[in-house]
Coordinates of C-alpha atoms and ligand atoms in Angstrom, one line a residue:
M1 CA 0.0 0.0 0.0
I2 CA 1.1 3.6 -0.7
I3 CA 1.4 5.5 2.5
D4 CA 3.0 8.7 1.4
L5 CA 4.7 10.4 -1.5
I6 CA 6.7 13.4 -2.1
A7 CA 7.6 15.2 -5.3
R8 CA 10.7 17.4 -5.6
E9 CA 12.4 19.5 -8.2
I10 CA 15.8 18.0 -9.2
L11 CA 18.1 18.8 -12.2
D12 CA 18.5 16.9 -15.4
C13 CA 21.8 16.4 -17.3
R14 CA 21.5 19.8 -19.0
G15 CA 21.1 21.5 -15.6
N16 CA 17.4 22.1 -16.1
P17 CA 14.8 21.3 -13.5
T18 CA 12.8 18.1 -13.7
V19 CA 10.4 16.1 -11.5
E20 CA 11.4 13.4 -9.1
V21 CA 9.0 11.4 -7.0
E22 CA 9.7 9.4 -3.8
L23 CA 7.0 6.9 -2.9
F24 CA 6.7 5.5 0.6
C25 CA 5.0 2.2 1.1
D26 CA 3.7 0.0 3.9
N27 CA 6.8 -2.3 3.6
N28 CA 8.8 0.5 5.1
K29 CA 10.6 1.1 1.8
S30 CA 10.6 4.0 -0.6
Y31 CA 11.0 4.1 -4.4
I32 CA 12.4 6.9 -6.4
A33 CA 11.8 7.8 -10.1
S34 CA 12.5 10.8 -12.2
V35 CA 11.5 12.0 -15.7
P36 CA 13.6 13.0 -18.7
S37 CA 13.0 16.0 -21.0
G38 CA 13.4 16.5 -24.8
A39 CA 14.8 19.4 -26.8
S40 CA 13.3 18.5 -30.2
T41 CA 9.9 17.7 -29.0
G42 CA 6.9 16.7 -31.2
S43 CA 4.0 19.1 -31.0
R44 CA 1.6 16.2 -30.2
E45 CA 3.6 15.1 -27.1
A46 CA 1.9 15.2 -23.7
L47 CA 2.5 18.5 -22.0
E48 CA 5.7 18.9 -19.9
L49 CA 4.5 21.4 -17.3
R50 CA 7.0 24.2 -16.7
D51 CA 6.5 27.3 -14.5
G52 CA 7.4 30.0 -17.0
D53 CA 8.3 32.4 -14.3
E54 CA 11.6 34.1 -13.3
R55 CA 13.2 31.0 -11.8
Y56 CA 15.5 28.8 -13.9
H57 CA 14.8 30.9 -17.1
G58 CA 11.1 29.8 -16.9
K59 CA 12.0 26.1 -16.8
G60 CA 11.1 25.5 -13.1
V61 CA 8.7 22.6 -12.4
L62 CA 7.2 23.7 -9.1
K63 CA 3.7 23.6 -10.6
A64 CA 4.1 20.0 -11.6
V65 CA 5.6 19.2 -8.1
K66 CA 2.6 20.9 -6.5
N67 CA 0.3 18.9 -8.6
V68 CA 1.8 15.7 -7.3
N69 CA 1.9 16.8 -3.7
E70 CA -1.6 18.4 -3.6
I71 CA -3.7 16.7 -6.3
I72 CA -2.3 13.3 -7.0
K73 CA -1.1 12.4 -3.5
P74 CA -4.5 12.6 -1.8
A75 CA -6.1 10.5 -4.6
I76 CA -3.6 7.6 -4.3
I77 CA -2.7 7.5 -0.6
N78 CA -3.8 4.2 1.0
K79 CA -4.2 2.6 -2.5
K80 CA -2.6 -0.6 -3.5
V81 CA 0.6 -0.6 -5.4
N82 CA -0.9 -1.2 -8.8
V83 CA 0.4 0.7 -11.8
L84 CA -2.7 0.3 -14.0
D85 CA -5.0 1.5 -11.2
I86 CA -2.9 4.4 -10.2
D87 CA -2.4 5.4 -13.9
N88 CA -6.2 5.3 -14.4
I89 CA -6.7 7.5 -11.3
M90 CA -4.2 10.1 -12.7
I91 CA -5.6 10.0 -16.2
K92 CA -9.1 10.7 -14.8
L93 CA -7.9 13.4 -12.4
D94 CA -6.2 15.1 -15.4
G95 CA -9.1 14.7 -17.7
T96 CA -7.3 16.2 -20.8
E97 CA -6.0 14.6 -24.0
N98 CA -2.4 15.6 -23.4
K99 CA -2.0 15.7 -19.6
S100 CA -2.1 19.5 -19.7
K101 CA -3.8 19.9 -16.3
L102 CA -1.4 17.9 -14.2
G103 CA 1.6 17.8 -16.5
A104 CA 3.1 14.6 -18.0
N105 CA 6.2 15.2 -16.0
A106 CA 4.1 14.9 -12.8
T107 CA 2.1 11.8 -13.9
L108 CA 5.0 9.9 -15.3
A109 CA 7.2 10.4 -12.2
V110 CA 4.4 8.9 -10.0
S111 CA 3.7 6.1 -12.5
L112 CA 7.3 5.0 -12.7
A113 CA 7.7 5.1 -8.9
V114 CA 4.6 3.0 -8.5
L115 CA 6.0 0.5 -11.1
K116 CA 9.3 0.2 -9.2
A117 CA 7.4 -0.4 -6.0
A118 CA 5.1 -3.0 -7.6
A119 CA 8.2 -4.9 -8.9
D120 CA 9.7 -4.9 -5.4
Y121 CA 6.4 -6.1 -3.8
D122 CA 6.7 -9.0 -6.2
N123 CA 10.3 -9.5 -5.1
K124 CA 11.5 -8.9 -8.6
E125 CA 13.9 -6.6 -10.3
L126 CA 12.1 -4.2 -12.7
W127 CA 13.1 -6.0 -15.9
K128 CA 12.0 -9.4 -14.5
Y129 CA 8.7 -7.9 -13.3
L130 CA 7.9 -6.5 -16.7
S131 CA 8.8 -9.7 -18.6
T132 CA 6.0 -12.1 -19.4
S133 CA 7.9 -15.1 -20.7
K134 CA 11.3 -14.3 -22.2
A135 CA 13.7 -11.4 -21.8
T136 CA 16.1 -10.2 -24.5
L137 CA 18.9 -7.7 -24.6
P138 CA 18.4 -4.8 -27.1
I139 CA 20.6 -3.7 -29.9
P140 CA 21.9 -0.2 -29.1
M141 CA 21.7 2.7 -31.5
M142 CA 24.6 4.8 -30.3
N143 CA 24.6 8.5 -31.2
V144 CA 28.2 9.2 -31.9
I145 CA 27.9 12.4 -33.9
N146 CA 25.4 15.0 -32.6
G147 CA 23.9 17.7 -34.8
G148 CA 20.5 19.6 -35.0
A149 CA 19.1 20.8 -31.8
H150 CA 21.6 18.8 -29.7
A151 CA 24.8 20.6 -30.7
D152 CA 26.2 23.6 -32.5
S153 CA 28.1 21.4 -35.0
G154 CA 26.1 23.0 -37.8
L155 CA 25.1 19.5 -39.1
A156 CA 21.4 19.5 -40.0
I157 CA 20.8 15.8 -39.2
Q158 CA 20.4 15.5 -35.4
E159 CA 21.8 12.0 -34.8
F160 CA 24.3 9.8 -36.5
M161 CA 24.2 6.5 -34.8
I162 CA 26.3 3.3 -34.9
V163 CA 24.3 0.1 -34.5
P164 CA 26.5 -2.9 -33.4
V165 CA 24.7 -6.1 -34.0
V166 CA 27.3 -8.5 -32.8
S167 CA 26.0 -11.3 -30.6
K168 CA 26.2 -10.3 -26.9
F169 CA 25.2 -7.0 -25.4
K170 CA 28.6 -6.6 -23.8
E171 CA 30.3 -7.1 -27.1
R172 CA 27.9 -4.5 -28.7
L173 CA 28.9 -2.1 -26.0
R174 CA 32.6 -2.9 -26.5
A175 CA 32.3 -2.3 -30.3
G176 CA 30.5 1.0 -29.6
S177 CA 33.2 2.2 -27.3
E178 CA 36.0 1.2 -29.5
I179 CA 34.5 2.9 -32.6
F180 CA 33.7 6.0 -30.5
H181 CA 37.3 6.3 -29.5
T182 CA 38.6 5.6 -33.0
L183 CA 36.3 8.3 -34.3
K184 CA 37.7 10.7 -31.7
T185 CA 41.2 10.0 -32.9
L186 CA 40.2 10.4 -36.6
L187 CA 38.4 13.7 -36.0
K188 CA 41.2 15.1 -33.8
K189 CA 43.8 14.2 -36.4
D190 CA 42.0 16.3 -39.0
G191 CA 41.8 19.3 -36.6
Y192 CA 38.2 19.0 -35.5
H193 CA 36.9 19.7 -32.0
V194 CA 36.0 16.6 -30.0
A195 CA 33.9 18.1 -27.3
V196 CA 30.6 16.3 -26.9
G197 CA 27.0 17.3 -27.5
D198 CA 23.9 16.7 -25.4
E199 CA 23.8 13.0 -26.0
G200 CA 27.5 12.4 -25.6
G201 CA 28.4 12.2 -29.3
F202 CA 31.0 14.4 -30.9
A203 CA 29.9 17.7 -32.4
P204 CA 32.5 18.5 -35.0
S205 CA 31.8 21.3 -37.5
L206 CA 31.8 19.0 -40.5
K207 CA 30.7 20.4 -43.9
S208 CA 28.0 17.8 -44.7
S209 CA 26.2 14.7 -43.5
D210 CA 28.1 12.8 -46.1
E211 CA 31.3 13.7 -44.5
A212 CA 30.0 12.6 -41.1
L213 CA 29.0 9.3 -42.6
R214 CA 32.4 8.8 -44.2
Y215 CA 34.1 9.4 -40.8
I216 CA 31.8 6.9 -39.1
V217 CA 32.4 4.2 -41.8
K218 CA 36.2 4.7 -41.4
A219 CA 36.0 4.5 -37.6
I220 CA 34.1 1.2 -37.9
E221 CA 36.7 -0.3 -40.2
Q222 CA 39.7 1.0 -38.3
S223 CA 38.3 -0.5 -35.1
G224 CA 38.3 -3.9 -36.8
Y225 CA 34.6 -4.3 -37.5
V226 CA 32.8 -4.7 -40.9
P227 CA 30.4 -2.0 -41.8
G228 CA 27.1 -3.5 -42.9
K229 CA 27.8 -6.8 -41.1
D230 CA 29.0 -6.2 -37.6
V231 CA 27.9 -2.6 -37.4
F232 CA 25.3 -0.6 -39.2
I233 CA 24.4 3.1 -39.2
A234 CA 21.1 4.8 -38.2
L235 CA 20.0 8.4 -38.6
D236 CA 17.6 10.6 -36.8
V237 CA 16.9 13.5 -39.0
A238 CA 14.4 15.1 -36.6
A239 CA 13.2 16.9 -39.8
S240 CA 10.6 19.1 -38.1
E241 CA 13.7 21.1 -36.9
V242 CA 14.9 21.8 -40.5
Y243 CA 11.5 22.3 -42.2
N244 CA 10.4 25.6 -43.7
K245 CA 6.6 25.7 -43.7
D246 CA 6.3 28.7 -46.0
T247 CA 8.4 27.1 -48.8
N248 CA 7.7 23.4 -48.0
T249 CA 11.4 22.7 -48.1
Y250 CA 14.1 21.2 -45.8
R251 CA 17.5 22.6 -45.3
I252 CA 20.0 19.8 -45.0
D253 CA 23.5 21.3 -44.6
S254 CA 23.9 23.7 -47.5
R255 CA 21.1 22.3 -49.6
L256 CA 17.4 23.3 -49.7
M257 CA 15.2 20.3 -50.7
T258 CA 11.6 19.7 -51.6
P259 CA 10.1 16.5 -50.0
R260 CA 10.6 14.7 -53.3
E261 CA 14.3 15.8 -53.5
L262 CA 14.8 14.8 -49.9
L263 CA 13.4 11.3 -50.5
K264 CA 15.9 11.0 -53.4
Y265 CA 18.7 12.1 -51.1
Y266 CA 17.7 9.5 -48.6
S267 CA 17.7 6.8 -51.2
E268 CA 21.2 7.8 -52.3
L269 CA 22.5 7.7 -48.8
V270 CA 20.9 4.2 -48.2
D271 CA 22.6 3.0 -51.4
K272 CA 26.0 4.5 -50.4
Y273 CA 26.2 3.6 -46.7
P274 CA 25.2 0.7 -44.5
I275 CA 22.1 2.5 -43.1
I276 CA 19.4 0.4 -41.5
S277 CA 17.2 3.1 -40.1
I278 CA 16.0 6.6 -40.7
E279 CA 13.9 8.4 -38.0
D280 CA 11.6 11.4 -38.6
P281 CA 12.7 11.8 -42.2
F282 CA 9.9 14.5 -42.8
Y283 CA 8.3 17.0 -40.5
E284 CA 5.8 15.7 -38.1
N285 CA 2.6 16.4 -40.1
D286 CA 3.8 15.2 -43.5
F287 CA 2.4 11.6 -43.1
D288 CA 2.0 11.6 -46.9
S289 CA 5.8 11.8 -47.7
F290 CA 6.4 9.4 -44.8
K291 CA 4.0 6.9 -46.5
I292 CA 5.7 7.4 -49.9
M293 CA 9.1 6.8 -48.4
T294 CA 7.8 3.6 -46.7
S295 CA 6.6 2.3 -50.0
V296 CA 10.0 3.1 -51.6
L297 CA 12.4 2.1 -48.8
G298 CA 10.3 0.2 -46.3
N299 CA 11.5 -3.2 -47.3
K300 CA 15.1 -2.2 -47.0
I301 CA 15.4 -0.2 -43.8
M302 CA 13.5 0.9 -40.7
L303 CA 11.5 4.1 -41.1
V304 CA 11.0 5.3 -37.6
G305 CA 8.3 7.7 -36.3
D306 CA 9.2 9.7 -33.3
D307 CA 7.6 13.2 -33.6
F308 CA 5.1 11.5 -36.0
F309 CA 3.8 9.1 -33.4
V310 CA 4.9 10.5 -30.0
T311 CA 4.3 7.2 -28.2
N312 CA 0.5 7.8 -28.6
S313 CA -1.6 4.9 -29.8
K314 CA -3.9 7.2 -31.7
C315 CA -1.0 8.8 -33.7
L316 CA 0.5 5.3 -34.3
Q317 CA -2.9 4.1 -35.5
K318 CA -2.9 6.8 -38.1
G319 CA 0.4 5.6 -39.3
I320 CA -0.8 2.0 -39.4
D321 CA -3.9 2.9 -41.3
M322 CA -1.8 4.9 -43.9
N323 CA 1.1 2.5 -44.1
A324 CA 3.4 5.3 -43.0
G325 CA 6.6 4.1 -41.3
N326 CA 7.5 0.6 -40.0
A327 CA 9.1 1.4 -36.7
I328 CA 8.3 3.6 -33.6
I329 CA 10.3 5.4 -30.9
I330 CA 8.9 4.7 -27.4
K331 CA 9.4 7.5 -25.0
A332 CA 7.3 7.3 -21.8
N333 CA 7.3 11.0 -21.2
Q334 CA 5.7 11.7 -24.6
I335 CA 2.5 10.1 -23.2
G336 CA 2.9 10.5 -19.5
T337 CA 2.1 7.1 -17.9
V338 CA 3.6 3.6 -17.9
S339 CA 0.3 2.0 -18.9
E340 CA -0.2 4.1 -21.9
T341 CA 3.4 3.6 -23.0
I342 CA 2.9 -0.2 -22.8
E343 CA -0.4 0.1 -24.7
T344 CA 1.3 1.9 -27.6
L345 CA 4.1 -0.7 -27.5
I346 CA 1.6 -3.6 -27.8
L347 CA -0.2 -1.8 -30.7
A348 CA 3.2 -1.4 -32.5
K349 CA 4.1 -5.1 -32.0
K350 CA 0.7 -6.3 -33.1
N351 CA 1.1 -4.3 -36.4
N352 CA 4.7 -5.2 -37.0
Y353 CA 6.1 -1.8 -36.2
I354 CA 9.5 -2.3 -34.8
P355 CA 9.7 -0.6 -31.4
I356 CA 12.8 1.3 -30.3
I357 CA 12.9 2.4 -26.6
S358 CA 14.5 5.8 -26.1
H359 CA 16.0 8.2 -23.6
R360 CA 15.6 12.0 -24.1
S361 CA 18.3 14.4 -24.7
G362 CA 17.8 15.8 -21.2
E363 CA 18.2 12.7 -19.0
T364 CA 18.5 11.9 -15.3
E365 CA 20.3 9.0 -13.7
D366 CA 17.2 6.9 -13.7
T367 CA 17.8 3.7 -15.8
F368 CA 14.2 2.5 -16.2
I369 CA 14.5 2.4 -20.0
S370 CA 17.1 -0.4 -19.8
D371 CA 14.7 -2.5 -17.7
F372 CA 11.9 -1.8 -20.1
A373 CA 14.0 -2.8 -23.1
V374 CA 14.8 -6.2 -21.6
G375 CA 11.6 -7.0 -19.8
L376 CA 9.3 -5.9 -22.7
C377 CA 11.6 -7.5 -25.3
I378 CA 12.1 -4.3 -27.2
P379 CA 14.7 -5.0 -29.9
Y380 CA 16.5 -1.7 -30.0
I381 CA 17.4 1.0 -27.5
K382 CA 18.6 4.6 -28.1
T383 CA 20.5 5.9 -25.1
G384 CA 23.1 8.1 -26.5
S385 CA 26.8 7.8 -27.1
L386 CA 29.7 6.3 -25.2
S387 CA 30.3 9.2 -22.8
R388 CA 28.3 11.2 -20.1
G389 CA 27.2 9.4 -17.0
E390 CA 23.4 9.7 -17.7
R391 CA 23.9 7.7 -21.0
I392 CA 26.5 5.2 -19.6
S393 CA 24.3 4.4 -16.6
K394 CA 21.7 2.9 -19.0
Y395 CA 24.4 0.8 -20.7
N396 CA 25.8 -0.4 -17.4
Q397 CA 22.4 -1.5 -16.2
L398 CA 22.0 -3.6 -19.4
L399 CA 25.4 -5.2 -18.6
R400 CA 24.2 -6.1 -15.1
I401 CA 20.9 -7.6 -16.5
E402 CA 22.8 -9.6 -19.2
E403 CA 25.0 -11.1 -16.6
K404 CA 22.0 -12.1 -14.5
L405 CA 20.2 -13.6 -17.5
E406 CA 23.3 -15.6 -18.4
K407 CA 23.3 -17.2 -15.0
L408 CA 19.6 -18.3 -15.2
Ligands
PGA501 P1 14.9 14.9 -27.8 O1 15.5 14.2 -29.0 O2 14.9 14.1 -26.6 O3 15.7 16.2 -27.7 O4 13.5 15.2 -28.2 C1 15.6 12.8 -29.2 C2 15.0 12.4 -30.5 O5 14.6 13.2 -31.3 O6 15.0 11.2 -30.7
ZN502 ZN1 13.9 11.5 -32.7

């Protein structure tokens, strides 16, 4: 039973406020959960409630904290530790389509804390509690070059990821780390800066996406791996950020492209490089271009909806009905509760959309996505590059889980 809870304002990895909840239960234990925050957010995401006053440049979350302490708390005190029940109470209390009354940062922090408590009441670790029959380790998509809204590299594409598919998770992590460090050496040798962006990847001021891709392929090879066999490449264009509504064009590096030209550009990249996945290739409302791209490239690569679907089953259903995309990013804070996150995940799996669980660019030290990946058998995880503690903590949790699974 829940006997008390307290919400507090903590900081995320960018030094911006976010919500943490500590839940106290009748087993004399407490459970802590915190929520991440995005920089290139989709407009259909659930609302992240921020104060908008003079504190923290308007980014304070004291309203969300107050909503937990004064509205949610009285409604769930003395209730059983049951995620579905507690989520339903909060969804009703909120009563809006996008959690705009309570804030998705308020509801998710509570939902996650309840989930952690429920696992412990069952005497299980979170990943084990979430798993029905089997548990699998995900393939990481590691964001080694940062552009777009995550860095001032000048690169238009937000994320250039390496995807090691070698057999064990610990070997995937090793490959990622080795390639990351080789890449650093290569960039440094050519006089580029090797300071890292928000997700721990390098942010060199390269001239084009092509150049970034060439460096990555070289780094894979020089680390002793075979591109297109051991290690693939994935892109997150986050195209809403480079879209001009007035001209219906996209600025990719120095080129301005129509949707049709952009599709041709993607096809050329896919022919030239070992790319297995492109995320948000068009701006969030251009489902038509996303659909055309799926008919052209959908049997070759993953076409991933992030801002398109925002972990919302209704938005995903639109994609399913239109045949737009074949994969989906799962971010719990886009929808605001654990139950609704799992509902979208189930819908995706049922319709053969490949799920990819994901961090946000503003993260905390909470590693729940690692447990979700394993317990819910999510085949891919995006949790950044091979640096910065808030990214590495997710990888380290996956190492611990793999070790335990091997002993079973
Ligand atoms: P965000 O970016 O967390 O800054 O929104 C991540 C992504 O677009 O996948
Ligand atoms: Zn994205």
